[in-house]
Short mmCIF file of C-alpha atoms in Angstrom, two decimals:
data_model
loop_
_atom_site.label_atom_id
_atom_site.label_comp_id
_atom_site.label_asym_id
_atom_site.label_seq_id
_atom_site.Cartn_x
_atom_site.Cartn_y
_atom_site.Cartn_z
CA UNK A 215 -14.72 0.22 -37.40
CA UNK A 216 -11.99 -2.18 -38.55
CA UNK A 217 -9.85 -4.25 -36.23
CA UNK A 218 -6.80 -1.99 -36.40
CA UNK A 219 -8.85 1.10 -35.54
CA UNK A 220 -10.55 -0.65 -32.62
CA UNK A 221 -7.21 -1.92 -31.31
CA UNK A 222 -5.62 1.50 -31.59
CA UNK A 223 -8.48 3.20 -29.73
CA UNK A 224 -8.34 0.50 -27.05
CA UNK A 225 -4.61 1.13 -26.65
CA UNK A 226 -5.18 4.87 -26.29
CA UNK A 227 -7.82 4.32 -23.60
CA UNK A 228 -5.60 1.81 -21.79
CA UNK A 229 -2.76 4.31 -21.97
CA UNK A 230 -4.85 7.10 -20.44
CA UNK A 231 -6.14 4.82 -17.69
CA UNK A 232 -2.67 3.54 -16.84
CA UNK A 233 -1.01 6.95 -16.58
CA UNK A 234 -3.90 8.35 -14.52
CA UNK A 235 -3.45 5.61 -11.91
CA UNK A 236 0.35 5.95 -12.20
CA UNK A 237 0.27 9.64 -11.28
CA UNK A 238 -2.24 9.05 -8.48
CA UNK A 239 0.11 6.49 -6.97
CA UNK A 240 3.11 8.78 -7.41
CA UNK A 241 1.27 11.59 -5.61
CA UNK A 242 0.41 9.28 -2.68
CA UNK A 243 4.00 8.18 -2.10
CA UNK A 244 5.99 10.03 0.58
CA UNK A 245 9.34 11.75 0.12
CA UNK A 246 9.77 11.32 -3.63
CA UNK A 247 12.71 13.64 -4.20
CA UNK A 248 12.23 14.76 -7.83
CA UNK A 249 13.13 18.38 -8.70
CA UNK A 250 10.01 20.31 -9.66
CA UNK A 251 11.29 21.29 -13.09
CA UNK A 252 12.19 17.71 -14.01
CA UNK A 253 8.94 16.36 -12.58
CA UNK A 254 6.96 18.82 -14.73
CA UNK A 255 8.96 18.00 -17.86
CA UNK A 256 8.42 14.28 -17.30
CA UNK A 257 4.68 14.66 -16.80
CA UNK A 258 4.31 16.98 -19.79
CA UNK A 259 6.20 14.57 -22.01
CA UNK A 260 4.07 11.59 -20.98
CA UNK A 261 0.73 13.38 -21.13
CA UNK A 262 1.27 15.37 -24.32
CA UNK A 263 2.89 12.91 -26.69
CA UNK A 264 0.85 12.12 -29.78
CA UNK A 265 0.22 8.84 -31.46
CA UNK A 266 0.68 9.30 -35.17
CA UNK A 267 -2.14 7.72 -37.15
CA UNK A 268 -1.56 7.26 -40.85
CA UNK A 269 -2.68 4.58 -43.22
CA UNK A 270 0.68 4.47 -44.94
CA UNK A 271 3.74 2.79 -43.57
CA UNK A 272 6.32 4.83 -41.69
CA UNK A 273 9.89 5.31 -42.82
CA UNK A 274 10.91 1.95 -41.44
CA UNK A 275 8.00 0.14 -43.04
CA UNK A 276 6.00 -0.35 -39.82
CA UNK A 277 2.27 -0.71 -40.41
CA UNK A 278 -0.29 0.93 -38.17
CA UNK A 279 -1.42 -2.45 -36.81
CA UNK A 280 2.07 -3.46 -35.75
CA UNK A 281 2.58 -0.05 -34.16
CA UNK A 282 -0.65 -0.48 -32.16
CA UNK A 283 0.53 -3.86 -30.91
CA UNK A 284 3.83 -2.33 -29.88
CA UNK A 285 1.99 0.42 -28.01
CA UNK A 286 0.03 -2.21 -26.10
CA UNK A 287 3.26 -4.07 -25.29
CA UNK A 288 4.90 -0.85 -24.06
CA UNK A 289 1.96 -0.14 -21.77
CA UNK A 290 2.16 -3.62 -20.27
CA UNK A 291 5.92 -3.32 -19.80
CA UNK A 292 5.54 0.10 -18.19
CA UNK A 293 2.95 -1.28 -15.77
CA UNK A 294 5.18 -4.22 -14.89
CA UNK A 295 8.19 -1.92 -14.40
CA UNK A 296 6.20 0.42 -12.15
CA UNK A 297 5.09 -2.50 -9.98
CA UNK A 298 8.73 -3.35 -9.30
CA UNK A 299 9.97 0.23 -9.11
CA UNK A 300 7.70 1.40 -6.30
CA UNK A 301 8.44 -0.78 -3.31
CA UNK A 302 6.29 -0.52 -0.17
CA UNK A 303 7.56 2.11 2.29
CA UNK A 304 9.54 0.62 5.20
CA UNK A 305 9.56 2.58 8.47
CA UNK A 306 11.13 0.05 10.83
CA UNK A 307 13.92 -2.46 11.27
CA UNK A 308 13.54 -5.72 13.11
CA UNK A 309 15.56 -8.54 14.63
CA UNK A 310 14.24 -12.09 14.94
CA UNK A 311 15.25 -13.97 18.10
CA UNK A 312 14.40 -17.53 19.17
CA UNK A 313 11.49 -16.42 21.35
CA UNK A 314 10.28 -13.27 19.57
CA UNK A 315 10.90 -10.41 17.17
CA UNK A 316 12.00 -6.89 18.13
CA UNK A 317 11.05 -3.83 16.08
CA UNK A 318 12.65 -0.38 16.13
CA UNK A 319 10.49 2.24 14.43
CA UNK A 320 11.65 5.27 12.49
CA UNK A 321 9.48 8.35 12.19
CA UNK A 322 8.85 9.74 8.71
CA UNK A 323 6.46 12.21 7.12
CA UNK A 324 4.51 12.38 3.90
CA UNK A 325 1.95 9.58 4.17
CA UNK A 326 -1.55 11.07 3.94
CA UNK A 327 -2.95 8.01 5.77
CA UNK A 328 -0.72 8.54 8.83
CA UNK A 329 -2.61 9.33 12.05
CA UNK A 330 -2.56 8.32 15.70
CA UNK A 331 -6.31 8.34 16.25
CA UNK A 332 -7.79 5.84 13.83
CA UNK A 333 -11.05 4.10 13.08
CA UNK A 334 -11.36 0.84 11.18
CA UNK A 335 -14.29 0.46 8.82
CA UNK A 336 -14.06 -3.35 8.79
CA UNK A 337 -14.52 -5.40 11.94
CA UNK A 338 -15.58 -9.09 11.64
CA UNK A 339 -19.15 -9.97 12.58
CA UNK A 340 -19.72 -10.83 16.22
CA UNK A 341 -17.13 -8.44 17.66
CA UNK A 342 -18.51 -5.73 19.94
CA UNK A 343 -16.68 -2.54 20.93
CA UNK A 344 -15.96 -2.51 24.68
CA UNK A 345 -13.46 0.36 24.99
CA UNK A 346 -11.91 3.16 22.95
CA UNK A 347 -9.18 5.04 24.82
CA UNK A 348 -7.14 7.99 23.53
CA UNK A 349 -4.13 9.66 25.13
CA UNK A 350 -1.56 12.10 23.74
CA UNK A 351 0.68 9.24 22.59
CA UNK A 352 -1.61 6.20 22.23
CA UNK A 353 -4.95 5.06 20.88
CA UNK A 354 -6.29 1.71 22.12
CA UNK A 355 -9.46 0.02 20.82
CA UNK A 356 -10.78 -3.24 22.30
CA UNK A 357 -13.44 -5.55 20.85
CA UNK A 358 -14.81 -8.76 22.36
CA UNK A 359 -16.56 -11.74 20.81
CA UNK A 360 -17.59 -13.91 23.73
CA UNK A 361 -14.30 -14.64 25.47
CA UNK A 362 -12.17 -13.75 22.45
CA UNK A 363 -10.43 -10.37 22.36
CA UNK A 364 -9.40 -8.16 19.44
CA UNK A 365 -7.21 -5.16 20.25
CA UNK A 366 -5.94 -2.39 17.98
CA UNK A 367 -3.23 -0.09 19.32
CA UNK A 368 -1.60 2.95 17.69
CA UNK A 369 1.55 4.67 18.99
CA UNK A 370 4.09 7.31 18.05
CA UNK A 371 6.92 5.81 16.01
CA UNK A 372 9.85 8.03 17.01
CA UNK A 373 12.20 6.07 19.27
CA UNK A 374 9.66 3.29 19.84
CA UNK A 375 10.69 -0.32 20.37
CA UNK A 376 8.20 -3.20 20.21
CA UNK A 377 8.54 -6.92 20.84
CA UNK A 378 6.04 -9.53 19.66
CA UNK A 379 5.83 -13.28 20.19
CA UNK A 380 7.02 -15.15 17.10
CA UNK A 381 8.22 -18.32 18.85
CA UNK A 382 6.80 -21.40 17.08
CA UNK A 383 4.86 -19.04 14.82
CA UNK A 384 4.46 -18.53 11.11
CA UNK A 385 5.72 -14.99 10.55
CA UNK A 386 7.02 -12.65 7.88
CA UNK A 387 6.45 -9.43 5.96
CA UNK A 388 3.32 -8.20 4.21
CA UNK A 389 2.08 -4.97 2.65
CA UNK A 390 -0.59 -2.74 4.17
CA UNK A 391 -1.76 0.15 1.97
CA UNK A 392 1.68 0.71 0.48
CA UNK A 393 3.58 0.26 3.76
CA UNK A 394 5.65 -2.69 4.91
CA UNK A 395 4.13 -4.64 7.78
CA UNK A 396 4.85 -7.84 9.70
CA UNK A 397 2.60 -10.71 10.77
CA UNK A 398 2.83 -13.51 13.31
CA UNK A 399 0.45 -16.46 13.55
CA UNK A 400 0.66 -19.02 16.33
CA UNK A 401 -1.77 -21.28 18.16
CA UNK A 402 -3.07 -18.56 20.45
CA UNK A 403 -3.04 -15.31 18.46
CA UNK A 404 -2.88 -13.44 15.17
CA UNK A 405 -0.67 -10.33 15.14
CA UNK A 406 -0.07 -7.67 12.49
CA UNK A 407 2.30 -4.71 12.96
CA UNK A 408 2.81 -1.87 10.47
CA UNK A 409 3.99 1.72 10.44
CA UNK A 410 2.43 4.55 8.46
CA UNK A 411 5.26 7.01 9.21
CA UNK A 412 4.90 9.08 12.36
CA UNK A 413 2.77 6.34 13.92
CA UNK A 414 2.70 2.57 14.03
CA UNK A 415 -0.16 0.19 14.65
CA UNK A 416 -0.53 -3.33 16.04
CA UNK A 417 -3.54 -5.62 15.84
CA UNK A 418 -3.74 -8.65 18.16
CA UNK A 419 -6.59 -11.14 17.82
CA UNK A 420 -7.19 -14.27 19.86
CA UNK A 421 -7.29 -17.35 17.65
CA UNK A 422 -10.88 -18.54 17.13
CA UNK A 423 -13.26 -19.66 14.40
CA UNK A 424 -14.69 -16.13 14.02
CA UNK A 425 -11.48 -14.50 12.77
CA UNK A 426 -8.60 -15.44 10.49
CA UNK A 427 -5.46 -13.97 8.97
CA UNK A 428 -7.36 -12.47 6.01
CA UNK A 429 -9.74 -10.75 8.43
CA UNK A 430 -6.91 -9.15 10.38
CA UNK A 431 -5.29 -7.91 7.14
CA UNK A 432 -8.64 -6.46 6.03
CA UNK A 433 -9.00 -4.68 9.37
CA UNK A 434 -5.56 -3.09 8.91
CA UNK A 435 -6.34 -2.05 5.35
CA UNK A 436 -9.61 -0.40 6.41
CA UNK A 437 -7.92 2.28 8.55
CA UNK A 438 -9.49 5.73 8.45
CA UNK A 439 -8.91 8.87 10.54
CA UNK A 440 -10.89 9.17 13.77
CA UNK A 441 -12.51 12.54 14.44
#
């Protein structure tokens, strides 16, 4: 197999891999308002186009090797464009005050990972479950590690208002599984808030050597439905 053939086959495989993940991500996004007929035409065009392979130059004098390189460049550009085109879903607005930040949550549908009763597959070592309480509108989980507490609360989003302490804290936005979230880190606690649509979640961890910001983010990302 010569270099041009190997490069072309690599481009084809990269192309298939990219569009597979592209469609999976499209399907996971909520409320993408694309008419069915246009969505089908777009998918058919992308999936069914053929790469012409001929040893001779095309009408414009482009060799097969140059064409393969262009294909690779197009794939990279498409991936970069997609990364910018699909912004994380935002389901809240917030106002930062001198002593804290206030959130107002909007309820939306369409996120398959949106549930009130949740489990979290990652919990840092040393934390033991002490309570798991469910009501019609709230799910509260509490872990302890010695005297240090870790709480995870889930609530209904519609009409909900939440205030967290961001005074003298490092705080800002982050992304949790395709949704916009917010973090606050001060001397006493680590806080992450994010909404999955109909429900929002808040993790509060006492500052200690056994847990850090990356751990709290990993907890949030490990959300699974509770049965």
